[in-house]
Coordinates of C-alpha atoms and ligand atoms in Angstrom, one line a residue:
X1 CA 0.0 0.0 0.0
X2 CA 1.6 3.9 -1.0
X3 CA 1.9 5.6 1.3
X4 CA -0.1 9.0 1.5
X5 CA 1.1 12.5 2.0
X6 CA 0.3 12.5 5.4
X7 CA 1.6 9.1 6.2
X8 CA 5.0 10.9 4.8
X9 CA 4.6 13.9 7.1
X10 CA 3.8 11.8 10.0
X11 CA 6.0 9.3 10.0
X12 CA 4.1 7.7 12.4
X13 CA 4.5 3.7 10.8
X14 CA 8.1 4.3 11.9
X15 CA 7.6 4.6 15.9
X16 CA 5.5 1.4 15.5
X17 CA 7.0 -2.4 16.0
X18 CA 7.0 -4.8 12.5
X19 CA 4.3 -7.0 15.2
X20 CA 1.8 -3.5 15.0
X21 CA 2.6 -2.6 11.4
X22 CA 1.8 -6.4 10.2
X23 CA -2.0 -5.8 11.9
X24 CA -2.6 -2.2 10.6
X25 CA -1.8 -3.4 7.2
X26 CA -4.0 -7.2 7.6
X27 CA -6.6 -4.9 8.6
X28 CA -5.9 -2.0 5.7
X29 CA -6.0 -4.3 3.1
X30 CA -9.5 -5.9 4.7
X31 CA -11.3 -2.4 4.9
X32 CA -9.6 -1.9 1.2
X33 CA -11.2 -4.7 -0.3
X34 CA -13.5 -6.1 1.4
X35 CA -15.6 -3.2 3.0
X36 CA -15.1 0.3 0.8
X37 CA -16.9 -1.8 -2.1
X38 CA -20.1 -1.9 -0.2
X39 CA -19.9 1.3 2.7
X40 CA -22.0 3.0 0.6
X41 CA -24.6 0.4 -0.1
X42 CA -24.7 -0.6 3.6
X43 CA -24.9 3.1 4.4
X44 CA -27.6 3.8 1.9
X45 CA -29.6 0.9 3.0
X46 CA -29.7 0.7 7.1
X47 CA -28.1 -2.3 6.6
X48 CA -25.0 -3.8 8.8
X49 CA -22.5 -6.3 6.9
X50 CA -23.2 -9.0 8.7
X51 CA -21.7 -11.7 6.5
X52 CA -18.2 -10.1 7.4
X53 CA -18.4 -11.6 10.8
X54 CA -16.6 -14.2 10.2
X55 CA -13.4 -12.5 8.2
X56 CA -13.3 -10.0 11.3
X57 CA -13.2 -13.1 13.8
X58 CA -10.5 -14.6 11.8
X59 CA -8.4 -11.8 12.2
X60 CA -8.4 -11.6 15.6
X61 CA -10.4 -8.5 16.1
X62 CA -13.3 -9.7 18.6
X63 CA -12.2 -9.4 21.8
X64 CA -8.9 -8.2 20.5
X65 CA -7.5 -6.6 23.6
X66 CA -8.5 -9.9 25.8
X67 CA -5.7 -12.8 26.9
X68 CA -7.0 -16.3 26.5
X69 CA -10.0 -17.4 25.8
X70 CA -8.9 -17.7 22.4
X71 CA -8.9 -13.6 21.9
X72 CA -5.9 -12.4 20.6
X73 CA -4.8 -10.5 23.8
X74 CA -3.6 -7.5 21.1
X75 CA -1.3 -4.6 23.1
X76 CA -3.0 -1.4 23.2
X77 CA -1.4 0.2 20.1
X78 CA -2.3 -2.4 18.2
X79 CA -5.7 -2.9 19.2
X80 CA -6.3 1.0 18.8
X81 CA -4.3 0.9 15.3
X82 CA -6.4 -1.9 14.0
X83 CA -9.7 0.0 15.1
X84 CA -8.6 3.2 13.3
X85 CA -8.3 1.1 10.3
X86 CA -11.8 -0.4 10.4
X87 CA -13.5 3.1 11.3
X88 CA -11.6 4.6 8.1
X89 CA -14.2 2.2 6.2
X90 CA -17.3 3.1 8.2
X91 CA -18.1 4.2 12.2
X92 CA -20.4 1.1 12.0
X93 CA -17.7 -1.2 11.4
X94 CA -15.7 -0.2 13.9
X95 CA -18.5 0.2 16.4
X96 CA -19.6 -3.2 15.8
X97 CA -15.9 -4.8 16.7
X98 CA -16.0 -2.1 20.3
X99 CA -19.4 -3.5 21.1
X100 CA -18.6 -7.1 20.8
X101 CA -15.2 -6.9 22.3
X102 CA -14.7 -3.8 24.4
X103 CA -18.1 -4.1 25.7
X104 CA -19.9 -6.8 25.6
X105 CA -17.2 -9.6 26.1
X106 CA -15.1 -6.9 28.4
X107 CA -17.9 -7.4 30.8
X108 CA -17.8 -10.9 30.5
X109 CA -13.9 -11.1 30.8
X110 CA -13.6 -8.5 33.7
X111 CA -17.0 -9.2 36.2
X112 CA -17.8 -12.9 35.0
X113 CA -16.9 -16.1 36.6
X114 CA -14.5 -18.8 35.1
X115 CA -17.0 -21.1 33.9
X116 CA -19.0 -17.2 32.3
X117 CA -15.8 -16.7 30.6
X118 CA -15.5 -20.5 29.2
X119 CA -18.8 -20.4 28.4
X120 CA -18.9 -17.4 26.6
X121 CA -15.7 -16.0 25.4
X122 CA -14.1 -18.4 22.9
X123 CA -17.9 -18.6 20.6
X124 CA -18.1 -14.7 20.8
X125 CA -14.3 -14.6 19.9
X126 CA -15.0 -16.7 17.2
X127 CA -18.2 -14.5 16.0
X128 CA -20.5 -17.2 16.7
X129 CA -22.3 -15.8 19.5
X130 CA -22.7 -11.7 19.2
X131 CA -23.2 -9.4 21.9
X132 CA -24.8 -6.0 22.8
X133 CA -24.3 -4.1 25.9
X134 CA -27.3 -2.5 27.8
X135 CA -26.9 0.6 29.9
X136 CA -28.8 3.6 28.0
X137 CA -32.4 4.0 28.4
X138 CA -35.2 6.2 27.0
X139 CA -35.0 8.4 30.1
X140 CA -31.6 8.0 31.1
X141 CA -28.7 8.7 29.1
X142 CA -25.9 11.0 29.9
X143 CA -27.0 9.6 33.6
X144 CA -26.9 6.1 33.8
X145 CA -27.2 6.3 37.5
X146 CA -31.0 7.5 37.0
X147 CA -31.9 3.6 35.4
X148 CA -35.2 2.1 36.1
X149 CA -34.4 -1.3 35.0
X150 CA -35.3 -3.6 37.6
X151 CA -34.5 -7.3 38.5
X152 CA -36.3 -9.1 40.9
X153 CA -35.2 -12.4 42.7
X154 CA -37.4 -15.2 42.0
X155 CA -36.3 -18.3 43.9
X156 CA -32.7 -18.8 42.3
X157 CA -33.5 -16.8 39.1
X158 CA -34.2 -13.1 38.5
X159 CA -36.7 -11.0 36.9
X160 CA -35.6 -8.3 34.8
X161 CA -38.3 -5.4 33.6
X162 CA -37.6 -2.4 31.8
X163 CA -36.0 -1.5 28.2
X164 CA -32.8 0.2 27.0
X165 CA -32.6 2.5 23.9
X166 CA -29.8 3.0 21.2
X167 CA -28.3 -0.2 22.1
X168 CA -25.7 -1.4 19.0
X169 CA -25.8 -4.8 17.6
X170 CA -28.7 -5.4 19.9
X171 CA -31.4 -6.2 16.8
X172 CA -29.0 -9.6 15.9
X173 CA -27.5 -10.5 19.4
X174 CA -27.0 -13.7 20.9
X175 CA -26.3 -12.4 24.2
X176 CA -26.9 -8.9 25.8
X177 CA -25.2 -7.4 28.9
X178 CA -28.1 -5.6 30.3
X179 CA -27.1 -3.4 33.4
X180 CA -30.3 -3.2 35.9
X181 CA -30.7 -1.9 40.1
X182 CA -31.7 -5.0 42.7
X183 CA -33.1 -1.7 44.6
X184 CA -34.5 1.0 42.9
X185 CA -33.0 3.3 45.3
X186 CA -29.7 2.5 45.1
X187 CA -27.2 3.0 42.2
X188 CA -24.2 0.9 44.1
X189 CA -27.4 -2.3 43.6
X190 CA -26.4 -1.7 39.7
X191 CA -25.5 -5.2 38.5
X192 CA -24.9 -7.4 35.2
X193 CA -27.1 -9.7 33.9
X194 CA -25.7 -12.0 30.6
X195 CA -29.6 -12.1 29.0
X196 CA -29.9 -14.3 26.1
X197 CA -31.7 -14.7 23.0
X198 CA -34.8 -17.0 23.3
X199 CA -35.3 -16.1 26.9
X200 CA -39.2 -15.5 27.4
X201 CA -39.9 -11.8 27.6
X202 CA -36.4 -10.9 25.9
X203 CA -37.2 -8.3 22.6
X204 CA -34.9 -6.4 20.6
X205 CA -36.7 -4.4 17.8
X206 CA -34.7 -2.4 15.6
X207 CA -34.9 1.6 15.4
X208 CA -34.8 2.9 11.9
X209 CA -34.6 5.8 10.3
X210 CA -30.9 7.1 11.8
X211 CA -28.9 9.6 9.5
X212 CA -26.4 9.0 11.3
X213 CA -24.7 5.4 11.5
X214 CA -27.0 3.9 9.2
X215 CA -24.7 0.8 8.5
X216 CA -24.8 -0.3 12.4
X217 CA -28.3 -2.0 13.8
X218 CA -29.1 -0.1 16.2
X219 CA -32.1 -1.7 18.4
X220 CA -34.1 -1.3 21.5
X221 CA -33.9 -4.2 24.5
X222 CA -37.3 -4.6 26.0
X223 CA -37.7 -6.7 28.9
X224 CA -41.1 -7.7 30.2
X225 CA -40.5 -10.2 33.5
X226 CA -37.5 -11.9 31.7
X227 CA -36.3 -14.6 33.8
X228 CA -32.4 -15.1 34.1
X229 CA -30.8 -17.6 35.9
X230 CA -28.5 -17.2 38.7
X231 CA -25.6 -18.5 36.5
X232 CA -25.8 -15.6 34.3
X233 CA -25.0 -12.9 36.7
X234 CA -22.0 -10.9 36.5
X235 CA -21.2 -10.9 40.3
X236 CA -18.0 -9.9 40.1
X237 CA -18.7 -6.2 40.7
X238 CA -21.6 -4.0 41.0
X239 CA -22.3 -0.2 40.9
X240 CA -22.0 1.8 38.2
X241 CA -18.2 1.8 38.0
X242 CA -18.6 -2.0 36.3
X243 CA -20.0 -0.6 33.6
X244 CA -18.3 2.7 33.3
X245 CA -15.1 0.0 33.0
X246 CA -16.0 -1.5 29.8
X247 CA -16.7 1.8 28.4
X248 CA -13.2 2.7 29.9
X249 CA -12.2 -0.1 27.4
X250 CA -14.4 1.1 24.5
X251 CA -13.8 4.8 24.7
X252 CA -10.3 4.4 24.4
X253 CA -10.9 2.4 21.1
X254 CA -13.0 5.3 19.6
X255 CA -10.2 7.8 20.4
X256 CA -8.6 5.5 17.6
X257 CA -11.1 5.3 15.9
X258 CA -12.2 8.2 15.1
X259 CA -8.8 9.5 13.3
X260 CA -9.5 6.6 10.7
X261 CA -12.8 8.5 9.5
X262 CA -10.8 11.6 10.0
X263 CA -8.3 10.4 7.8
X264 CA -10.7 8.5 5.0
X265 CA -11.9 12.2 4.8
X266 CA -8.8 14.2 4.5
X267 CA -7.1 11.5 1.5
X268 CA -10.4 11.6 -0.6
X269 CA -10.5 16.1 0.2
X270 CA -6.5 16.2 -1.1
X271 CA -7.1 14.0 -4.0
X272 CA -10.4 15.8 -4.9
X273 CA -8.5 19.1 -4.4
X274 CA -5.9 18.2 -6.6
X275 CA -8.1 17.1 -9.6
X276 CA -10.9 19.7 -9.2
X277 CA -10.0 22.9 -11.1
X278 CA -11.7 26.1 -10.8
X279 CA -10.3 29.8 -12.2
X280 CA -7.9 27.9 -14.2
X281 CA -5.9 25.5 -11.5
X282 CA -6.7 22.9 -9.1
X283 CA -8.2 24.4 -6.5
X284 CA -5.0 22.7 -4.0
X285 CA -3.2 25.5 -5.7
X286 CA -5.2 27.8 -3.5
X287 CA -4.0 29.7 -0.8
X288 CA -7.1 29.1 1.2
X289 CA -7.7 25.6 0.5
X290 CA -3.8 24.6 1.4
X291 CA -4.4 27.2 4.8
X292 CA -7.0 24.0 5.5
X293 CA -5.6 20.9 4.2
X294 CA -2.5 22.2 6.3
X295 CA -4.8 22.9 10.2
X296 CA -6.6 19.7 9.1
X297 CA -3.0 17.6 8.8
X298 CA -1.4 19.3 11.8
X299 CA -4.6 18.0 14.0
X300 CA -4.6 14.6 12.7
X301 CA -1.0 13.9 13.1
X302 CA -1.8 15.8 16.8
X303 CA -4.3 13.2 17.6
X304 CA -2.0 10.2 16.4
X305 CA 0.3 11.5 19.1
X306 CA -1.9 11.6 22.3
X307 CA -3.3 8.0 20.8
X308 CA 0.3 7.3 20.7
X309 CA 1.1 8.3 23.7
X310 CA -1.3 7.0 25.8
X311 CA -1.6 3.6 24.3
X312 CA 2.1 3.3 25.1
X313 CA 1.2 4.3 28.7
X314 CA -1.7 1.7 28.5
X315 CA 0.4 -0.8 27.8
X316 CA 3.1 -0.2 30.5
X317 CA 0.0 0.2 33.5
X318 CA -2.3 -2.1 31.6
X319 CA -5.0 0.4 32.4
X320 CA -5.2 4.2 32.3
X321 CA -7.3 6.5 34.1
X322 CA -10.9 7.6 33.2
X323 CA -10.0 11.0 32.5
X324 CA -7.2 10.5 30.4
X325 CA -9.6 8.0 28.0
X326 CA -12.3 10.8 28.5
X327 CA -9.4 13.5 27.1
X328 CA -8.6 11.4 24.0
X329 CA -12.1 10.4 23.4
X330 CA -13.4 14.2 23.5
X331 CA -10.6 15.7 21.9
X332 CA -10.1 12.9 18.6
X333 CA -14.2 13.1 18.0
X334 CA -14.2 16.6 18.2
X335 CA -11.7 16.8 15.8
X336 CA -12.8 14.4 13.2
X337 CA -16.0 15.7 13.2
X338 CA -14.6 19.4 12.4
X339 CA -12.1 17.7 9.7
X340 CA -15.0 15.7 8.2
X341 CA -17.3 19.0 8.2
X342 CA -14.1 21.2 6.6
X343 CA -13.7 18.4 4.6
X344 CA -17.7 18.5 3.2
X345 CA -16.8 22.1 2.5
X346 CA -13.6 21.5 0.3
X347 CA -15.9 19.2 -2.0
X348 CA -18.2 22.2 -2.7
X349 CA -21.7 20.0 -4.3
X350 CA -20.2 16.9 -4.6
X351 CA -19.3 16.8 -1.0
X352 CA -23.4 16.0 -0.4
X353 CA -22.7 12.7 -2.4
X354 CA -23.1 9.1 -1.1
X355 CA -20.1 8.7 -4.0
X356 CA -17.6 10.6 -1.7
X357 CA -16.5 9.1 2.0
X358 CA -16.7 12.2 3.0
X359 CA -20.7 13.2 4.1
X360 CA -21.0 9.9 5.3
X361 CA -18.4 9.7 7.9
X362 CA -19.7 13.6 8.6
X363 CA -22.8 12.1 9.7
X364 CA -21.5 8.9 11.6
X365 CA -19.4 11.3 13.9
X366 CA -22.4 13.3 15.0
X367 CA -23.1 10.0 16.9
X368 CA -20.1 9.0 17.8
X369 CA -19.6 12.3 19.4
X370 CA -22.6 11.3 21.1
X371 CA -22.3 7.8 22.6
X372 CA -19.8 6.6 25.3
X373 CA -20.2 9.8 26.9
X374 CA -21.1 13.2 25.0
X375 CA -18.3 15.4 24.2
X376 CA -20.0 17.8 26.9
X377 CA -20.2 14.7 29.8
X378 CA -16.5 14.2 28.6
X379 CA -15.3 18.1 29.5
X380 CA -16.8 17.7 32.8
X381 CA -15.3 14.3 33.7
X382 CA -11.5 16.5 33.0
X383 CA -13.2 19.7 34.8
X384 CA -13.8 17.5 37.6
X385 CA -10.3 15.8 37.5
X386 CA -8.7 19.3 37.2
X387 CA -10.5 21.4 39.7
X388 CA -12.2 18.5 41.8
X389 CA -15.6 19.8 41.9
X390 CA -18.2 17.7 39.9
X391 CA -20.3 19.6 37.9
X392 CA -22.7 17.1 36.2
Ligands
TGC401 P1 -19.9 8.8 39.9 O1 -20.5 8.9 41.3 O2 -18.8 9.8 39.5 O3 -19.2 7.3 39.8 C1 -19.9 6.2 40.2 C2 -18.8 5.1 40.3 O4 -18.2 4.8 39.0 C3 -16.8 5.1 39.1 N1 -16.5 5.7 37.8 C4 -15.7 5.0 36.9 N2 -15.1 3.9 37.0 C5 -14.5 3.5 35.9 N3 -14.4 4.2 34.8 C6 -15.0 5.4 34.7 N4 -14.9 6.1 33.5 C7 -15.7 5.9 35.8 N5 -16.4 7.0 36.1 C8 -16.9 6.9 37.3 C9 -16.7 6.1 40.3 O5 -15.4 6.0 40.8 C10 -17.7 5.5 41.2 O6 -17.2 4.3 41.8 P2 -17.5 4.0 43.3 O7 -16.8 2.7 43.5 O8 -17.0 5.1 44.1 O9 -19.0 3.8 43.4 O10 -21.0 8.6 38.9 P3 -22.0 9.7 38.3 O11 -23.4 9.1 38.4 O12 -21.8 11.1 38.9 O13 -21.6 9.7 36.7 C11 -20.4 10.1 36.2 C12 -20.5 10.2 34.7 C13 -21.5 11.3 34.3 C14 -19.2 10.5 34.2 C15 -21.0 8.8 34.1 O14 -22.2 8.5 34.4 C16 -20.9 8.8 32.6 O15 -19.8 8.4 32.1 N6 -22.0 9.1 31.8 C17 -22.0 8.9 30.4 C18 -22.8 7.7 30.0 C19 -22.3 6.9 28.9 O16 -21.1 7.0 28.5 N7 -23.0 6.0 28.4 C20 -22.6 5.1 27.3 C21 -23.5 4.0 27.1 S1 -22.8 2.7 26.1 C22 -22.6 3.3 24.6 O17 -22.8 4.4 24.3 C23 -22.1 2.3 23.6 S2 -22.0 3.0 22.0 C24 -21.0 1.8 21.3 C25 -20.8 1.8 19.9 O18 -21.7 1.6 19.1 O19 -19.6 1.9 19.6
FAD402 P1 -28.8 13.1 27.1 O1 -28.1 12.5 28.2 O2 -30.3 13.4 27.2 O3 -28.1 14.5 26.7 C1 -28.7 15.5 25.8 C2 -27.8 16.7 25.7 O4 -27.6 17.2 27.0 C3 -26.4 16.3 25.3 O5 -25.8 17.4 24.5 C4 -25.6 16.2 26.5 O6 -24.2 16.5 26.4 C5 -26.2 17.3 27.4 N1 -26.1 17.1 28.8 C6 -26.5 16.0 29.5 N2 -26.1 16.1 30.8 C7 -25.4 17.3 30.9 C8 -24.8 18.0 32.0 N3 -24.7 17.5 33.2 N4 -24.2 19.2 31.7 C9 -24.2 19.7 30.4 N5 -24.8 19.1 29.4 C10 -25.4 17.9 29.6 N6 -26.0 3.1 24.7 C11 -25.8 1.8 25.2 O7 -26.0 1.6 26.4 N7 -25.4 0.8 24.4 C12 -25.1 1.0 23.1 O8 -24.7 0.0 22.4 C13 -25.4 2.3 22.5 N8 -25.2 2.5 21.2 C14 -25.6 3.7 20.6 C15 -25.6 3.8 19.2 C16 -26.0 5.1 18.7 C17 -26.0 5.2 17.2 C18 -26.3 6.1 19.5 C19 -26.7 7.5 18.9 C20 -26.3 6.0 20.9 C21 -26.0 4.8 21.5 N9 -26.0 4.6 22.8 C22 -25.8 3.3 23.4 C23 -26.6 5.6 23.7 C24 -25.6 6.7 24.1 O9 -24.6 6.3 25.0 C25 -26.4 7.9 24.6 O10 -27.1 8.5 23.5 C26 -25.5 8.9 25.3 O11 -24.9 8.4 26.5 C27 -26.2 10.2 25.6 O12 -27.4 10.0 26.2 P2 -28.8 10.7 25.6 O13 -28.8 10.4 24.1 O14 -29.9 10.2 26.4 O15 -28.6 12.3 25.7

């Protein structure tokens, strides 16, 4: 694969090992061929590419960050490089591969027992079994705290009543990690519940009509008395913070993430800018369109840093702290979302077109700025880690 223009500026494939460049490039070469052919198809027609399951299993992408259990127990950089690839095919891509892995087996892997993880793990590694993670609901959101799911013990089983909203993957899941209070009244009762499909009272419809993420399913979970057996429980921590620690997980993946669609939009902007003429000369010729292609570059190559950075921290602590995954999250959306929108711009008409990358990751970002924390619930997490005075 030639390298682009930016790739030359950054020189960012030379502070990574031959182990990280062989993955970025397995991964390239998949988006390349296998997924840019249909984005806009799957974009165009709400539907996910579900029959690519199986190639992203093979590569070791599901659960990529997880040791054992037949995951490929990726380091961080890796894990965060191969995501930025997928993402420069589609948001949807990528968000499928964080819910299954960061997410949904995360949960499993982290708060599950030994015979959860055996049970589980190697068939959703294998894409098998898919998952979906349950923590939004129709009236709780930003605060997850505020949840109204319910379970109910009933002899050695539980009863679990409510629904959860915008939940990823959950139209065609095997198994869903729905987060739900024993007590009402008490957030720290917040516990895991492995639900799965076929279990009376268990319903996923899909939502349609998203402009934004159109190539992800995107469903609801309702739950009318659905009885889960004691064996299903994630007991290995409850409260909020267990699910705050897969998104830990998942956030740090979007951070990568996100500079993929930022960079899918900036190479199809410099090579429409240097075909497209207008008064006589491409229009790259122009003072004002280099004055953006160059803030555009120096932000993306400033975002492959902090990545950079704290992936290489990640992988020395094994874990970093919430604030500094909330920083890279909020900053790297931000920032692809202004790129794609400059981007849109620098394609004048044509940038509207499904033809073009460019509109289409434009509109993914405006969710992806939105879920695993808005960008707003993000610059309060680093207000309250800078001043220590929550102001949610
Ligand atoms: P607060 O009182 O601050 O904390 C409660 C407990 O949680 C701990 N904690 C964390 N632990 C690990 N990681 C984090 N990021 C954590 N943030 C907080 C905290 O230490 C405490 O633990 P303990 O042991 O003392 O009880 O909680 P709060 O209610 O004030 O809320 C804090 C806030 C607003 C930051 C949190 O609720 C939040 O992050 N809200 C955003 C909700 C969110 O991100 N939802 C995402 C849903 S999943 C999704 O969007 C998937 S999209 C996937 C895709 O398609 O790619
Ligand atoms: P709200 O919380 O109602 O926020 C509305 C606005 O108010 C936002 O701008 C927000 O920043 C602002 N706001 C809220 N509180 C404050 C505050 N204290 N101070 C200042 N401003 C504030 N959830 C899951 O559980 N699982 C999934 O798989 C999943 N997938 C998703 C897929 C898609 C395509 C989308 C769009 C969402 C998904 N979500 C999922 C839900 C997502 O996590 C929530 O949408 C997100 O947490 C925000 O919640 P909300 O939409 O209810 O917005």
């Amino acid at each position: 694969m030639t390298a682009t223009a930016l790739d030359t500026l950054s020189a960012f494939s030379s502070t990574l090992t031959d182990d990280e460049r062989l993955i970025r490039d397995s991964v390239r070469r998949f988006v390349r061929e296998r997924y840019l052919p249909i984005a806009a198809e799957c974009f165009d027609t709400e539907r996910f590419a579900r029959e690519l399951i199986p190639e992203l299993a093979a590569m070791g992408l599901l659960g990529a960050h997880i040791e054992g259990y037949d995951c490929a127990g990726m380091g961080a950089v890796a894990y965060g490089l191969a995501l930025q690839e997928l993402e420069f095919g589609d948001s949807a891509l990528r968000s499928f591969v964080s819910v299954q892995g960061a997410l949904a087996m995360h949960a499993i892997w982290a708060f599950g027992d030994d015979e959860q993880r055996e049970r589980f793990l190697p068939k959703m590694a294998a894409g098998e079994l898919i998952g979906c993670f349950g923590l939004t609901e129709p009236d709780s959101g930003s605060d997850p705290s505020s949840m109204r799911t319910h379970a109910a013990r009933d002899g050695s089983d539980y009863l679990l009543t409510g629904s959860k909203m915008w939940i990823t993957n959950a139209p065609f899941a095997d198994v869903a990690i729905v987060w739900a209070k024993l007590d009402a009244t008490d957030s720290q009762s917040i516990t895991g519940f492995i639900v799965e499909r076929g279990m009376p009272g268990f319903e996923t419809p899909t939502v349609h009509g998203k402009l934004s993420l159109r190539a992800s399913s995107t469903g609801e979970i309702v739950l009318d008395g659905c009885r889960v057996p004691e064996r299903n429980v994630l007991l290995g921590k409850t409260g909020l913070g267990a699910p705050l620690r897969c998104l830990d997980q998942a956030r740090f993946g979007i951070a990568w993430g996100a500079v993929g669609a930022a960079k899918a939009c900036f190479d199809a902007t410099i090579r429409y800018a240097g075909e497209r003429k207008q008064f006589g000369v491409p229009i790259a010729q122009k003072q004002l369109v280099q004055a953006e292609l160059a803030d555009m570059a120096t932000e993306i190559v400033k975002a492959d840093a902090l990545n950079l950075h704290f992936g290489r921290l990640k992988e020395r602590a094994s874990k970093l702290l919430p604030e500094q995954v909330a920083l890279c999250k909020r900053n790297n959306v931000a920032m692809a979302l202004d790129v794609a929108r400059r981007c849109r711009n620098l394609l004048g008409a044509n940038g509207i077109l499904l033809e073009y990358p460019v509109m289409r990751h434009m509109l993914n970002l405006e969710s992806v700025s939105t879920y695993e924390g808005t960008h707003q619930i993000h610059t309060l997490v680093l207000g309250k880690a800078l001043t220590g005075l929550p102001a949610f």
